[in-house]
Coordinates of C-alpha atoms and ligand atoms in Angstrom, one line a residue:
X136 CA 199.9 50.8 -5.3
X137 CA 198.3 50.3 -8.7
X138 CA 196.0 47.6 -9.8
X139 CA 197.3 47.8 -13.3
X140 CA 199.1 44.5 -13.2
X141 CA 196.0 42.6 -11.9
X142 CA 194.5 40.1 -14.3
X143 CA 191.7 42.0 -16.0
X144 CA 190.1 38.9 -17.5
X145 CA 189.7 40.6 -20.8
X146 CA 191.9 40.5 -23.8
X147 CA 190.7 42.6 -26.7
X148 CA 191.8 41.7 -30.2
X149 CA 192.8 44.7 -32.3
X150 CA 194.2 45.8 -35.7
X151 CA 196.5 48.6 -36.6
X152 CA 196.6 51.1 -39.5
X153 CA 200.1 52.5 -39.8
X154 CA 203.1 51.5 -37.7
X155 CA 205.2 49.9 -40.5
X156 CA 208.9 49.5 -40.8
X157 CA 210.9 52.6 -39.5
X158 CA 207.8 54.3 -38.1
X159 CA 207.8 56.2 -34.8
X160 CA 204.6 55.8 -32.8
X161 CA 203.1 52.6 -34.0
X162 CA 205.5 50.4 -32.0
X163 CA 204.8 52.5 -28.9
X164 CA 201.1 51.8 -29.3
X165 CA 201.7 48.1 -29.7
X166 CA 203.8 48.0 -26.6
X167 CA 201.3 50.1 -24.7
X168 CA 198.3 48.1 -25.8
X169 CA 199.8 44.8 -24.5
X170 CA 201.5 46.2 -21.4
X171 CA 198.7 45.1 -19.0
X172 CA 197.7 42.0 -21.0
X173 CA 194.5 43.6 -22.1
X174 CA 194.9 43.6 -25.9
X175 CA 196.5 41.5 -28.6
X176 CA 197.2 42.6 -32.1
X177 CA 195.7 40.2 -34.8
X178 CA 195.4 42.3 -37.9
X179 CA 196.8 45.3 -39.8
X180 CA 197.6 47.4 -42.8
X181 CA 200.9 48.8 -41.6
X182 CA 201.9 50.8 -44.7
X183 CA 200.7 51.8 -48.1
X184 CA 203.1 49.2 -49.4
X185 CA 201.6 45.7 -49.1
X186 CA 205.1 44.2 -49.0
X187 CA 205.9 46.3 -46.0
X188 CA 202.6 45.3 -44.4
X189 CA 203.5 41.7 -44.9
X190 CA 207.0 42.3 -43.5
X191 CA 205.6 43.9 -40.3
X192 CA 202.9 41.3 -40.0
X193 CA 205.5 38.5 -40.2
X194 CA 207.6 40.2 -37.6
X195 CA 204.6 40.4 -35.3
X196 CA 203.6 36.7 -36.0
X197 CA 200.3 37.6 -37.6
X198 CA 198.2 35.4 -39.8
X199 CA 198.6 36.6 -43.4
X200 CA 194.9 36.3 -44.0
X201 CA 194.4 39.2 -41.7
X202 CA 196.9 41.5 -43.4
X203 CA 195.3 43.9 -45.9
X204 CA 196.2 46.2 -48.8
X205 CA 194.4 49.2 -47.4
X206 CA 192.2 50.3 -44.5
X207 CA 189.0 50.1 -46.4
X208 CA 189.5 46.5 -47.2
X209 CA 190.6 45.9 -43.6
X210 CA 187.5 47.5 -42.2
X211 CA 185.2 45.7 -44.5
X212 CA 186.7 42.2 -44.0
X213 CA 187.2 42.6 -40.2
X214 CA 183.6 43.8 -39.8
X215 CA 182.2 40.7 -41.5
X216 CA 184.4 38.1 -39.8
X217 CA 182.9 36.1 -36.9
X218 CA 186.0 36.9 -34.7
X219 CA 186.7 40.4 -36.2
X220 CA 188.7 42.9 -34.3
X221 CA 187.3 44.7 -31.2
X222 CA 189.0 47.9 -32.1
X223 CA 191.5 49.5 -34.5
X224 CA 194.5 51.7 -33.7
X225 CA 195.2 54.4 -36.2
X226 CA 198.8 55.7 -36.3
X227 CA 199.2 57.1 -39.8
X228 CA 200.0 60.7 -40.9
X229 CA 197.3 63.1 -39.9
X230 CA 195.5 63.4 -43.2
X231 CA 194.5 59.7 -43.1
X232 CA 193.0 59.8 -39.6
X233 CA 189.6 60.9 -40.8
X234 CA 189.1 58.4 -43.7
X235 CA 190.5 55.5 -41.7
X236 CA 188.5 56.3 -38.6
X237 CA 185.3 56.7 -40.7
X238 CA 185.9 53.4 -42.5
X239 CA 185.9 51.5 -39.1
X240 CA 183.2 53.5 -37.3
X241 CA 180.7 53.2 -40.1
X242 CA 181.2 49.4 -39.9
X243 CA 180.7 49.3 -36.1
X244 CA 184.3 49.0 -35.0
X245 CA 185.7 50.9 -32.0
X246 CA 188.7 53.2 -32.6
X247 CA 191.8 54.5 -31.0
X248 CA 193.4 57.3 -33.0
X249 CA 196.5 59.4 -32.5
X250 CA 196.3 63.2 -32.4
X251 CA 195.5 65.5 -34.0
X252 CA 192.1 63.9 -34.5
X253 CA 191.7 65.2 -38.1
X254 CA 193.0 68.0 -40.3
X255 CA 189.7 69.9 -40.4
X256 CA 187.0 70.7 -37.8
X257 CA 184.2 69.5 -40.0
X258 CA 185.9 66.1 -40.2
X259 CA 186.4 66.0 -36.4
X260 CA 182.8 66.8 -35.8
X261 CA 181.7 64.1 -38.2
X262 CA 183.7 61.5 -36.4
X263 CA 182.2 62.7 -33.1
X264 CA 178.7 62.4 -34.5
X265 CA 179.4 58.9 -36.0
X266 CA 180.9 57.7 -32.7
X267 CA 177.7 58.7 -30.8
X268 CA 175.3 57.4 -33.5
X269 CA 177.0 54.0 -33.6
X270 CA 177.5 53.9 -29.8
X271 CA 181.2 53.2 -30.1
X272 CA 184.3 54.0 -28.0
X273 CA 186.8 56.4 -29.5
X274 CA 190.1 57.0 -27.7
X275 CA 192.5 59.8 -28.8
X276 CA 196.1 59.2 -27.6
X277 CA 196.9 62.5 -25.9
X278 CA 199.5 60.7 -23.9
X279 CA 200.4 63.3 -21.3
X280 CA 197.1 62.9 -19.4
X281 CA 198.3 59.4 -18.8
X282 CA 201.1 60.4 -16.5
X283 CA 200.5 59.9 -12.7
X284 CA 201.8 63.3 -11.7
X285 CA 199.6 65.0 -14.3
X286 CA 196.7 63.2 -12.7
X287 CA 197.9 64.5 -9.3
X288 CA 198.1 68.0 -10.7
X289 CA 194.5 67.7 -12.0
X290 CA 193.3 66.6 -8.5
X291 CA 195.2 69.5 -6.8
X292 CA 193.5 72.1 -9.1
X293 CA 190.1 70.4 -8.6
X294 CA 190.5 70.4 -4.8
X295 CA 190.7 74.2 -4.9
X296 CA 193.9 74.2 -2.9
X297 CA 195.6 76.5 -5.4
X298 CA 192.7 79.0 -5.1
X299 CA 191.3 80.6 -8.2
X300 CA 193.4 79.9 -11.2
X301 CA 194.8 83.1 -12.6
X302 CA 197.5 82.2 -15.1
X303 CA 198.6 79.1 -17.0
X304 CA 201.9 78.9 -18.9
X305 CA 202.5 76.0 -21.3
X306 CA 205.5 75.3 -23.4
X307 CA 206.7 72.5 -25.7
X308 CA 210.0 73.3 -27.4
X309 CA 211.9 70.7 -29.5
X310 CA 215.0 71.2 -31.7
X311 CA 214.6 68.4 -34.2
X312 CA 213.4 70.6 -37.1
X313 CA 216.0 73.3 -36.6
X314 CA 217.9 71.9 -39.6
X315 CA 216.1 71.0 -42.9
X316 CA 215.9 67.3 -42.0
X317 CA 212.8 66.9 -44.2
X318 CA 215.1 67.3 -47.2
X319 CA 217.6 64.8 -45.8
X320 CA 215.5 61.6 -45.7
X321 CA 213.9 62.0 -42.3
X322 CA 210.5 60.3 -42.9
X323 CA 208.7 61.8 -39.9
X324 CA 209.8 65.3 -41.0
X325 CA 208.9 64.8 -44.6
X326 CA 205.2 64.2 -44.1
X327 CA 204.9 66.7 -41.2
X328 CA 206.1 69.4 -43.6
X329 CA 203.8 68.4 -46.4
X330 CA 200.4 70.0 -46.3
X331 CA 198.9 67.1 -48.3
X332 CA 199.7 64.8 -45.4
X333 CA 200.0 67.0 -42.3
X334 CA 197.1 69.4 -42.9
X335 CA 197.1 73.2 -42.6
X336 CA 199.6 73.3 -39.7
X337 CA 202.6 71.4 -38.6
X338 CA 204.0 72.4 -35.2
X339 CA 200.6 73.6 -33.7
X340 CA 199.0 70.3 -34.7
X341 CA 202.0 68.1 -33.8
X342 CA 202.8 69.5 -30.3
X343 CA 200.8 72.7 -29.7
X344 CA 197.7 70.6 -29.4
X345 CA 199.5 68.5 -26.7
X346 CA 199.9 71.7 -24.6
X347 CA 196.2 72.5 -25.1
X348 CA 195.1 69.0 -24.0
X349 CA 197.5 68.8 -21.0
X350 CA 196.4 72.2 -19.8
X351 CA 192.8 71.4 -20.3
X352 CA 193.1 68.1 -18.4
X353 CA 194.9 69.6 -15.5
X354 CA 192.8 72.8 -15.2
X355 CA 189.4 71.9 -16.7
X356 CA 189.4 75.5 -18.0
X357 CA 187.7 76.3 -21.3
X358 CA 189.5 78.4 -23.8
X359 CA 187.5 81.5 -24.8
X360 CA 189.8 83.2 -27.3
X361 CA 193.3 83.0 -28.7
X362 CA 195.8 85.5 -30.3
X363 CA 198.4 83.4 -32.1
X364 CA 201.5 84.0 -34.2
X365 CA 202.5 81.0 -36.3
X366 CA 206.0 81.3 -37.9
X367 CA 208.0 79.4 -40.4
X368 CA 211.7 79.7 -40.0
X369 CA 213.0 76.8 -42.1
X370 CA 213.7 77.8 -45.6
X371 CA 211.3 76.5 -48.3
X372 CA 208.8 75.2 -45.7
X373 CA 205.1 75.7 -46.2
X374 CA 204.0 75.0 -42.6
X375 CA 204.8 76.5 -39.2
X376 CA 207.7 75.3 -37.2
X377 CA 207.2 77.6 -34.2
X378 CA 204.2 79.4 -32.6
X379 CA 203.3 81.6 -29.7
X380 CA 199.7 81.8 -28.5
X381 CA 198.1 84.0 -25.9
X382 CA 195.0 82.5 -24.4
X383 CA 192.0 83.8 -22.5
X384 CA 189.9 81.3 -20.6
X385 CA 186.2 81.6 -20.0
X386 CA 186.8 81.8 -16.3
X387 CA 188.9 85.0 -16.6
X388 CA 192.2 83.3 -16.3
X389 CA 194.9 84.0 -18.9
X390 CA 197.7 82.0 -20.4
X391 CA 200.5 81.8 -22.9
X392 CA 201.6 78.8 -24.8
X393 CA 204.7 78.3 -26.9
X394 CA 205.5 75.4 -29.2
X395 CA 208.6 75.1 -31.3
X396 CA 210.5 72.6 -33.3
X397 CA 213.4 74.8 -34.0
X398 CA 214.4 75.5 -30.4
X399 CA 218.0 74.3 -30.3
X400 CA 218.9 72.6 -27.0
X401 CA 215.5 71.2 -26.3
X402 CA 214.6 67.5 -26.8
X403 CA 210.9 67.1 -25.8
X404 CA 210.5 69.8 -23.2
X405 CA 206.8 70.0 -22.4
X406 CA 206.2 72.0 -19.3
X407 CA 203.0 73.3 -17.7
X408 CA 202.8 75.8 -14.9
X409 CA 199.6 76.7 -13.2
X410 CA 199.3 79.8 -10.9
X411 CA 196.3 80.3 -8.5
X412 CA 195.5 82.9 -5.9
X413 CA 197.0 80.7 -3.1
X414 CA 199.4 78.3 -4.8
X415 CA 201.0 77.1 -8.0
X416 CA 202.3 73.9 -9.6
X417 CA 204.8 72.9 -12.2
X418 CA 205.0 69.6 -14.2
X419 CA 207.8 68.8 -16.6
X420 CA 207.6 66.0 -19.1
X421 CA 211.4 65.3 -19.1
X422 CA 211.2 64.8 -15.3
X423 CA 207.7 63.4 -15.1
X424 CA 207.8 61.5 -11.8
X425 CA 207.8 64.8 -9.8
X426 CA 205.4 67.6 -9.3
X427 CA 206.5 70.9 -7.8
X428 CA 203.8 72.6 -5.7
X429 CA 204.0 75.9 -3.8
X430 CA 201.6 77.5 -1.4
X431 CA 201.7 81.1 -0.1
X432 CA 203.9 81.4 3.0
X433 CA 205.0 77.8 2.9
X434 CA 208.2 76.2 1.6
X435 CA 208.1 74.8 -1.9
X436 CA 207.3 71.0 -2.1
X437 CA 208.4 68.5 -4.6
X438 CA 205.9 65.6 -4.7
X439 CA 207.3 62.3 -5.8
X440 CA 205.4 59.5 -7.5
X441 CA 205.1 56.4 -5.3
X442 CA 206.3 58.2 -2.2
X443 CA 204.0 61.1 -1.2
X444 CA 200.4 61.1 -0.4
X445 CA 198.9 61.0 -3.9
X446 CA 195.3 60.9 -4.9
X447 CA 193.8 57.6 -6.1
X448 CA 193.8 58.4 -9.9
X449 CA 197.6 59.0 -9.7
X450 CA 198.2 55.9 -7.5
X451 CA 196.0 53.7 -9.7
X452 CA 198.2 54.6 -12.7
X453 CA 201.5 53.6 -11.1
X454 CA 203.1 50.3 -11.7
X455 CA 206.4 50.6 -9.7
X456 CA 207.4 51.9 -6.3
X457 CA 208.9 55.4 -6.0
X458 CA 212.4 55.9 -7.3
X459 CA 211.9 53.5 -10.3
X460 CA 211.3 55.9 -13.1
X461 CA 208.1 55.5 -15.2
X462 CA 207.6 57.5 -18.3
X463 CA 206.3 57.6 -21.8
X464 CA 205.5 53.9 -22.3
X465 CA 203.7 53.7 -18.9
X466 CA 201.7 56.9 -19.7
X467 CA 200.7 55.5 -23.1
X468 CA 199.7 52.2 -21.4
X469 CA 197.5 54.1 -18.9
X470 CA 195.5 55.6 -21.8
X471 CA 195.1 52.1 -23.3
X472 CA 194.4 50.4 -20.1
X473 CA 191.6 52.9 -19.2
X474 CA 190.2 52.7 -22.7
X475 CA 190.3 48.9 -22.5
X476 CA 188.5 48.9 -19.1
X477 CA 185.7 50.8 -20.8
X478 CA 185.6 48.4 -23.7
X479 CA 185.6 45.4 -21.4
X480 CA 182.7 46.9 -19.4
X481 CA 180.8 47.6 -22.6
X482 CA 181.3 44.1 -23.9
X483 CA 179.8 42.9 -20.6
X484 CA 176.7 45.0 -21.4
X485 CA 177.4 47.8 -18.9
X486 CA 176.4 51.4 -19.6
X487 CA 179.7 53.1 -20.4
X488 CA 180.3 56.9 -20.2
X489 CA 183.9 57.6 -21.4
X490 CA 183.9 60.5 -18.8
X491 CA 184.1 57.9 -16.1
X492 CA 187.2 56.0 -17.5
X493 CA 189.8 58.7 -17.6
X494 CA 191.1 58.5 -21.1
X495 CA 190.9 61.2 -23.8
X496 CA 188.1 60.5 -26.2
X497 CA 186.7 61.9 -29.3
X498 CA 185.4 65.0 -27.4
X499 CA 189.0 65.9 -26.5
X500 CA 190.0 65.2 -30.1
X501 CA 187.5 67.7 -31.4
X502 CA 188.7 70.3 -28.8
X503 CA 192.2 69.8 -30.1
X504 CA 191.1 70.6 -33.7
X505 CA 189.1 73.6 -32.5
X506 CA 192.3 74.9 -30.8
X507 CA 194.4 74.3 -34.0
X508 CA 191.8 76.0 -36.3
X509 CA 191.5 79.0 -33.9
X510 CA 195.3 79.5 -33.8
X511 CA 195.5 79.4 -37.6
X512 CA 192.6 81.8 -38.0
X513 CA 194.1 84.3 -35.6
X514 CA 197.6 84.1 -37.1
X515 CA 196.2 84.7 -40.6
X516 CA 194.4 87.8 -39.2
X517 CA 197.6 89.4 -38.0
X518 CA 197.5 87.7 -34.6
X519 CA 194.2 89.3 -33.7
X520 CA 192.2 87.9 -30.8
X521 CA 189.8 85.3 -32.2
X522 CA 187.0 83.5 -30.3
X523 CA 187.4 79.7 -30.2
X524 CA 185.9 78.5 -33.4
Ligands
NAD192 N1 200.6 60.9 -29.1 C1 201.9 61.1 -29.3 O1 202.7 61.4 -28.4 C2 202.4 61.0 -30.7 C3 203.8 61.0 -31.0 C4 204.3 60.8 -32.3 C5 203.4 60.8 -33.3 N2 202.0 60.9 -33.1 C6 201.0 60.9 -34.2 O2 201.0 59.6 -34.7 C7 200.8 59.6 -36.1 C8 201.9 58.9 -36.8 O3 203.1 59.6 -36.6 P1 204.5 58.9 -36.7 O4 205.5 59.9 -36.3 O5 204.5 57.6 -36.1 O6 204.7 58.8 -38.3 P2 205.6 57.8 -39.1 O7 205.9 58.5 -40.4 O8 206.8 57.4 -38.3 O9 204.7 56.5 -39.3 C9 203.6 56.5 -40.1 C10 203.3 55.1 -40.6 O10 202.1 55.0 -41.3 C11 202.3 54.3 -42.5 N3 201.2 54.8 -43.4 C12 201.2 56.0 -44.1 N4 200.1 56.1 -44.8 C13 199.4 54.9 -44.6 C14 198.1 54.4 -45.0 N5 197.4 55.1 -45.9 N6 197.7 53.2 -44.6 C15 198.5 52.5 -43.8 N7 199.7 52.9 -43.3 C16 200.1 54.1 -43.7 C17 203.7 54.6 -42.9 O11 204.2 53.6 -43.8 C18 204.4 54.5 -41.6 O12 204.7 53.2 -41.2 C19 200.7 61.1 -36.5 O13 199.3 61.5 -36.6 C20 201.4 61.8 -35.3 O14 200.8 63.1 -35.1 C21 201.6 61.1 -31.8

């Protein structure tokens, strides 16, 4: 089984932007970053309110000297300290990803940022360029590629066992925005439905982009063009809460994606199905330790993590024997762990190509924003087919 619990001999020190009181994903990042003993939080600006930053900093036992009023101040001061942070985690509403990431990159600090990378493609490309110019490491937390059975799915497709891929279906329905909770004090819904903070899309950027990334990770197929229909069902909303997207891949394969936050009865129901000439596979996020694989003229198989003959990238990302469920935290930790392996090697002076470390980097971040902008463009043009922008 996994080597995840081995002593890696490297503990990075990091800071966080976002993740203040009552926030959703910041605490998940903190748990994930320390899961394998590879990173320790030492600094932060957890909120736009300094009092709240102080509150979270105190709860985390941080030195007040390393709590800041805003991310510009944090980037500047951490960059000039002798023992400044090795990287920053950015877990703020989408609009702030770009200015925060830029503030750290320009000062030579590595970045982990949540998705979507930015709210415009120009911003995404600028961050990509800056990362390369400054020779830094930039992770984007597309968490689903961190699941062992998604890694197994990728290897099955790569092996050619499914034959030529013909069709890919991806869906991500949730129900949490079926009622107007953004008007009822739900903080996560408030900013997601505000174009000033969320960008030009809500649902497609929030979860549609997870479908795109998971499909791309499993299949390695490039999207050629998209015909999308973004809808807004909630009264008074400015941004989408449901979208259907037909996809043509450069290989000739086709697909259809559906993301929705008004799908009553669904919690967090990401599902990807891949159909080839000889076989197919299905992975479901709510039952993530299993992968269903079928081959022509053979009985259907359900592969189980920790039990069946899995490939090394899946095995290396397990921490527990079969039958002990692993899920979201472990997948998030796998993203961090692989990013931190790369950072550790870089600090030792090794040549580091993110491609060899199996974490989503700024390239995948840019692809996610290209997907979002293409969907938006198509939807505005009456759902015409549009080439990937
Ligand atoms: N990868 C995933 O699976 C996943 C899951 C959930 C959210 N996300 C992404 O994470 C990001 C945060 O989402 P969330 O649901 O945790 O939001 P949230 O509203 O729960 O938390 C945002 C936090 O950022 C703080 N904040 C806002 N502006 C700030 C600023 N300028 N400086 C410092 N702190 C600031 C807020 O006070 C809050 O503590 C979003 O980009 C979202 O798309 C990713």
